[in-house]
Short mmCIF file of C-alpha atoms in Angstrom, two decimals:
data_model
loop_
_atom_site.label_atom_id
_atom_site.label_comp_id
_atom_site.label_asym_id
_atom_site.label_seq_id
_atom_site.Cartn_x
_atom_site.Cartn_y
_atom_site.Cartn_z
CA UNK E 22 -39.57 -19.35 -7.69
CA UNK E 23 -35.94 -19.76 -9.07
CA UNK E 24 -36.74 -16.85 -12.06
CA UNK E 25 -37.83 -14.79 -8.82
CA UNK E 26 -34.94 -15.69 -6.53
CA UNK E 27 -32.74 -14.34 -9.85
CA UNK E 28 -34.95 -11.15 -10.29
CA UNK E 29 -34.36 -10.40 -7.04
CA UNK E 30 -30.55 -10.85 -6.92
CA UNK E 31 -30.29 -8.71 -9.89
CA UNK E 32 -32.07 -6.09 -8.81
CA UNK E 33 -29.89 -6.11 -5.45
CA UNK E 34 -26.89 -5.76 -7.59
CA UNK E 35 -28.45 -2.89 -9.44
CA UNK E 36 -29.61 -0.91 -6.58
CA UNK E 37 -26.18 -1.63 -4.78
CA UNK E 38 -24.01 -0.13 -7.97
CA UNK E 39 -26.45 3.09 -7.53
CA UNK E 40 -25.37 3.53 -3.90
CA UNK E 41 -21.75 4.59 -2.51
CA UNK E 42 -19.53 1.80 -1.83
CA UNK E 43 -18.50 2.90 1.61
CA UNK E 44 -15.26 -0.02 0.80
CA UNK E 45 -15.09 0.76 -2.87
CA UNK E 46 -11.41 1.76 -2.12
CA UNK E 47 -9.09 -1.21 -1.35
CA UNK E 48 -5.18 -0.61 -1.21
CA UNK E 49 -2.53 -3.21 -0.82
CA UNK E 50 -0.52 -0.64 1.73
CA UNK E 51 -0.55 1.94 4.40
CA UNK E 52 1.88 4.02 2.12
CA UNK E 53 -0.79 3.42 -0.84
CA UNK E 54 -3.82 3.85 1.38
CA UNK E 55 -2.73 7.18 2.49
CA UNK E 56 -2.47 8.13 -1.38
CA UNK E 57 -6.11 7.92 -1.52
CA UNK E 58 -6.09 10.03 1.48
CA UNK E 59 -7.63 13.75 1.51
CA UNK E 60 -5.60 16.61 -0.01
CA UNK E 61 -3.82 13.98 -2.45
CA UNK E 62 -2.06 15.94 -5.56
CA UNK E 63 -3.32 13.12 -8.73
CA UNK E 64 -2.80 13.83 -12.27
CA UNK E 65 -4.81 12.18 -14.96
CA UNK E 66 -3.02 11.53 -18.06
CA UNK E 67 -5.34 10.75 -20.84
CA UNK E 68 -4.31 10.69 -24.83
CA UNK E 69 -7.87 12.44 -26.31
CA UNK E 70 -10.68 14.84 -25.28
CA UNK E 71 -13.35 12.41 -24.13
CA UNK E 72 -11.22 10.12 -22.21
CA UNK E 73 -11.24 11.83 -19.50
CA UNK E 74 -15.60 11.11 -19.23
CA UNK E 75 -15.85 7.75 -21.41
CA UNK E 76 -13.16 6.07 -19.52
CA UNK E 77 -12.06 7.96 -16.08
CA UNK E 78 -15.37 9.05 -14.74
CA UNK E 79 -15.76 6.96 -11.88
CA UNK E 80 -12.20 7.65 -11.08
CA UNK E 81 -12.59 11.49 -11.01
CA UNK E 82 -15.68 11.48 -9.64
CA UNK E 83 -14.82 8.70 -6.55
CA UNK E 84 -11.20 10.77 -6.17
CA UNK E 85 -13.44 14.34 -5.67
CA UNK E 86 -15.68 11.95 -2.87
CA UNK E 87 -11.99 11.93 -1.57
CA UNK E 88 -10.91 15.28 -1.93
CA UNK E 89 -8.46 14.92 -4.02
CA UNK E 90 -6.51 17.52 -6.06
CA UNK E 91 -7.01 16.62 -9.51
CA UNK E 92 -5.45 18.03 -12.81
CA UNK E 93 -5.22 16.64 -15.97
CA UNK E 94 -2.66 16.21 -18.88
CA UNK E 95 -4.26 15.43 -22.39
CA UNK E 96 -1.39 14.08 -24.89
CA UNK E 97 -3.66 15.09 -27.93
CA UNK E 98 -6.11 18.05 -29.18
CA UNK E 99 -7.70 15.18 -30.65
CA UNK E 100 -7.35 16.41 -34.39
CA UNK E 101 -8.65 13.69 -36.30
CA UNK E 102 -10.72 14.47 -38.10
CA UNK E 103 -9.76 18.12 -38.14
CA UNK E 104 -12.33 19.27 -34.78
CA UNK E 105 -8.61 20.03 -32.55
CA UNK E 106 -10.13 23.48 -31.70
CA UNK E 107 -13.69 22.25 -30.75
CA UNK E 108 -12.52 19.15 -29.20
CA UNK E 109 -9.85 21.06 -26.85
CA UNK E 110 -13.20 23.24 -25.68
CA UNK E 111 -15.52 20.13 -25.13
CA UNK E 112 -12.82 18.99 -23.03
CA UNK E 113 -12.62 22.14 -21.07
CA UNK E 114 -16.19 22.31 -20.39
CA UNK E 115 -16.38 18.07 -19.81
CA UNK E 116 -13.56 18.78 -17.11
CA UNK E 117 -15.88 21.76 -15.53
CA UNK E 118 -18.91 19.42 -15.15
CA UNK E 119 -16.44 16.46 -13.61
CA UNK E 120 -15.05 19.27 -11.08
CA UNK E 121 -11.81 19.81 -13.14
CA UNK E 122 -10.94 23.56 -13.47
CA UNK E 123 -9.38 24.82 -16.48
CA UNK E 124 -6.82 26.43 -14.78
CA UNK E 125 -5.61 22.18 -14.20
CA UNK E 126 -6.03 21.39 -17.17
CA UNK E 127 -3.22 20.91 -20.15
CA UNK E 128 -3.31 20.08 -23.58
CA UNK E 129 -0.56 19.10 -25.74
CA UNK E 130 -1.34 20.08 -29.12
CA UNK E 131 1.65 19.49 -31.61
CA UNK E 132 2.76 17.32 -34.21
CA UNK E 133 4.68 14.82 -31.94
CA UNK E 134 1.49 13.39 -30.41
CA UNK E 135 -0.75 12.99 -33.20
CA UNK E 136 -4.57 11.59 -32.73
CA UNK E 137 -3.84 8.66 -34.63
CA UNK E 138 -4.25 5.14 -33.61
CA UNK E 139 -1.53 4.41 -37.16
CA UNK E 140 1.01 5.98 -35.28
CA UNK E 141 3.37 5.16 -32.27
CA UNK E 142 4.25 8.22 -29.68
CA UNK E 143 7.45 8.06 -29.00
CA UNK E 144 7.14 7.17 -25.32
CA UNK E 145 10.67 8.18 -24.22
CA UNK E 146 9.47 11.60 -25.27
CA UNK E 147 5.80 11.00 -23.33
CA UNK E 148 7.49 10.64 -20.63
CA UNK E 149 9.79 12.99 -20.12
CA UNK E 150 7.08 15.54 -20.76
CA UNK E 151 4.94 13.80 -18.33
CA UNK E 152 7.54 13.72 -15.36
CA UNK E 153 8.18 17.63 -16.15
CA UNK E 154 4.26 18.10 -15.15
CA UNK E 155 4.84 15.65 -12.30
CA UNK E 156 7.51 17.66 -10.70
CA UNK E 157 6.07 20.83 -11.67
CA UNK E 158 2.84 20.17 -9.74
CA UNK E 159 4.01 18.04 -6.90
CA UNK E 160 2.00 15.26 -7.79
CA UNK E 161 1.73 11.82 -5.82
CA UNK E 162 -0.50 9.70 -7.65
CA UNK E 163 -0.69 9.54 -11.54
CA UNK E 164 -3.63 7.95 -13.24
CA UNK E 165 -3.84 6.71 -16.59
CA UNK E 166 -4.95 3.20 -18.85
CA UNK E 167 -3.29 -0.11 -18.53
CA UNK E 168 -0.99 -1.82 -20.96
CA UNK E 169 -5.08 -3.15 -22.92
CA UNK E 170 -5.36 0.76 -23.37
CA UNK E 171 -9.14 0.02 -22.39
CA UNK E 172 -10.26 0.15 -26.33
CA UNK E 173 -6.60 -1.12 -27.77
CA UNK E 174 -5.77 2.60 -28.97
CA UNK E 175 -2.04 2.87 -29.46
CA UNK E 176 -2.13 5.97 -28.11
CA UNK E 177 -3.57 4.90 -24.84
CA UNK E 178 -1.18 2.21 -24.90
CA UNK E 179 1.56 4.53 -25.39
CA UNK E 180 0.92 6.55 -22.11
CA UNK E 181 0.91 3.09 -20.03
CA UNK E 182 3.73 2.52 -21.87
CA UNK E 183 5.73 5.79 -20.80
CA UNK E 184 4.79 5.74 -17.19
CA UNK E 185 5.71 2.27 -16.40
CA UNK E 186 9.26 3.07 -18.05
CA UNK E 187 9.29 5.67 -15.72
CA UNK E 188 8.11 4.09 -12.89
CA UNK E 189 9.92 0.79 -13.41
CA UNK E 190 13.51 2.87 -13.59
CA UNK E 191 12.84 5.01 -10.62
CA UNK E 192 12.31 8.17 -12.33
CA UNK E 193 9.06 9.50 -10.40
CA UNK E 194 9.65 11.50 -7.67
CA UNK E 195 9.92 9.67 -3.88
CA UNK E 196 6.21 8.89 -2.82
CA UNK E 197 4.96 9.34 -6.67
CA UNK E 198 2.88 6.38 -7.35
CA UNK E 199 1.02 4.93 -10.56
CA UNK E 200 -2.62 3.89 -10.75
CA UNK E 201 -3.75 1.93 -13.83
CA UNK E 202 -7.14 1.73 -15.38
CA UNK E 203 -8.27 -2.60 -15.81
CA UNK E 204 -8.94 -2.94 -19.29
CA UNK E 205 -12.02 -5.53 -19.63
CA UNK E 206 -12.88 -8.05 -22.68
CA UNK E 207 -15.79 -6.77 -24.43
CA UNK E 208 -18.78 -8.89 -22.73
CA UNK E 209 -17.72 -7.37 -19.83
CA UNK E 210 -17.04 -3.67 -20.97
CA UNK E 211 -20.88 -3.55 -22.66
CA UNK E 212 -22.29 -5.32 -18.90
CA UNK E 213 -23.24 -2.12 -17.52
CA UNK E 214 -23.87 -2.01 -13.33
CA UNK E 215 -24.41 -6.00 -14.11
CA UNK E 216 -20.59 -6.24 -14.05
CA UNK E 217 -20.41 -5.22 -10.31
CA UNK E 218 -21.07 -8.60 -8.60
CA UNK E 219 -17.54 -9.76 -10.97
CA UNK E 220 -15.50 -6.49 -10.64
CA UNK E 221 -16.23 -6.56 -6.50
CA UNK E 222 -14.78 -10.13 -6.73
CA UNK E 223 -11.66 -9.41 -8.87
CA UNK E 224 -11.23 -5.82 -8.28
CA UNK E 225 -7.15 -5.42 -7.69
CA UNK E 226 -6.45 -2.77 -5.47
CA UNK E 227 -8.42 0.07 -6.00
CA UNK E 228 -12.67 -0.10 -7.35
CA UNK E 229 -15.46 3.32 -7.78
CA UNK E 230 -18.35 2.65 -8.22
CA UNK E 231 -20.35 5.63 -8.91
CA UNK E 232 -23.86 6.58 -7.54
CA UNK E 233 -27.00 7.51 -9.45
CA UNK E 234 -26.21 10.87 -9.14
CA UNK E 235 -22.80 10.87 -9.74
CA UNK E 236 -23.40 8.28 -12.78
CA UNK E 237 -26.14 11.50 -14.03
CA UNK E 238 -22.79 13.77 -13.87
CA UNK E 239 -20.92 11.75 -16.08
CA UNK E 240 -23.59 11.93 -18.70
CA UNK E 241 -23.36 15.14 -18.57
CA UNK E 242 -19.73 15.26 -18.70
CA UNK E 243 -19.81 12.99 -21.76
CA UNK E 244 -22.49 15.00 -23.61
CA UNK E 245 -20.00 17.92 -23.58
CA UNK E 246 -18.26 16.46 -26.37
CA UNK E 247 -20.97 17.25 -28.55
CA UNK E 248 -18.11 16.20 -31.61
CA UNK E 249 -18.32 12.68 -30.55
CA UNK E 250 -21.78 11.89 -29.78
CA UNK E 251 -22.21 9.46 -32.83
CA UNK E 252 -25.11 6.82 -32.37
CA UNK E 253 -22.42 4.18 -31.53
CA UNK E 254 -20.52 6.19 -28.69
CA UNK E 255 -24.52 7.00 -27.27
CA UNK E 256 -25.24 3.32 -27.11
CA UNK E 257 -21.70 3.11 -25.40
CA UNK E 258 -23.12 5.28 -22.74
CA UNK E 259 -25.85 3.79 -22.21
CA UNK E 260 -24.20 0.25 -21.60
CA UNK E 261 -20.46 0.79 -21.05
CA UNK E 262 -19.33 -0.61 -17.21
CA UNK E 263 -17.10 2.59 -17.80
CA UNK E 264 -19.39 4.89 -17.12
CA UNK E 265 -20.61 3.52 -13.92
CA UNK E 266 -17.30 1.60 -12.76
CA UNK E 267 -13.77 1.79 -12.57
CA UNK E 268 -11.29 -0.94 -11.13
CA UNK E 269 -8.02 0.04 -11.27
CA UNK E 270 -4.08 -1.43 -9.44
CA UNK E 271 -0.98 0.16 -8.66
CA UNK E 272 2.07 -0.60 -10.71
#
């Protein structure tokens, strides 16, 4: 009876994940509620083509169920291993599947920002690129990884690193605010939907959680970055909590 009991708690969990979280939105404010309003400007700021789908999924995906405006600012062509060119179009057509047009879309492709997790981006410079876009596009909510970086990758780190200087010293524009992406220790990252039941009790502000159908989108948007799609990154799809879930607070 108790193995039952368990089968069937688990398989509530999993059929719960695959439906949309009518509450999957919690804000710690009015002011921050109405971010996550309808007609919202948000730019996602990502350091490499595939981010954007291995990471940020849920987020784009659960910010289009809101009707959000989203764009997206990529640090990096993602040059490697030398694929810049065919990386920068993966990401193009990723975007397209994810509901991204390429007219919001901007890559950064010079020698400042190099795809390399060796070197540290000078984040005085990330950020004053990043609060030109800001400005430029009237944004109100930026999006990018936490100080963990999600998989420890300097260069994520760097972005967290640039917005909170500019967030911390007042810099955004009035109204601008920051949403970070939870980075999770690695029993939880590879936990798939069985993470929900842990994420719904320590989600911070802000939690997607993506249905069936929006979870099929993201494998879709993934499997445009053809580049990638080693044996280790497909097993990452398969299993990753990042593909299905995002929890993510305001700084």
């Amino acid at each position: 009876m108790e193995v039952v009991g368990l089968a069937c708690v688990v398989a509530a969990v999993l059929a719960w994940g695959f439906w949309v979280w009518d509450s999957s939105e919690r804000t710690k404010s009015q002011e921050q509620a109405g971010l996550l309003g309808a007609g919202s400007r948000t730019l996602l700021v990502i350091a490499h083509p595939d981010d954007e789908a291995m990471f940020f999924a849920p987020t784009v995906l659960g910010l289009a169920r809101l009707r959000h405006q989203v764009s997206l600012l990529c640090f990096s062509a993602g040059n490697y291993y030398n694929q810049g060119e065919i990386r920068k179009k993966e990401l193009l057509q990723s975007c397209d599947v994810l509901g991204i047009p390429p007219s919001s879309v901007m890559i950064i492709d010079n020698r400042d920002f190099p795809d390399d997790p060796g070197v540290q981006w000078d984040t005085e410079l990330v950020g004053s690129i990043l609060l030109q876009h800001v400005e430029a596009s009237g944004i109100n909510l930026v999006v990018t990884f936490d100080a963990g970086g999600v998989s420890g990758h300097s260069n994520h780190v760097a972005l967290y690193a640039a917005v909170r200087a500019l967030h911390s010293e007042g810099k955004l524009p009035k109204g601008c605010s920051v949403l970070t992406l939870q980075s999770v220790n690695v029993l939880r990252k590879y936990l798939s939907l069985l993470d929900l039941p842990w994420s719904l009790l320590h989600a911070r502000d802000v939690l997607f959680v993506l249905t069936s159908a929006e979870v099929a989108r993201a494998k879709r948007a993934m499997s445009c970055h053809r580049s990638q799609l080693l044996w280790f990154r497909r097993l990452y799809v398969l299993f990753s909590r990042y593909m299905r879930i995002n929890s993510l607070h305001f700084l």
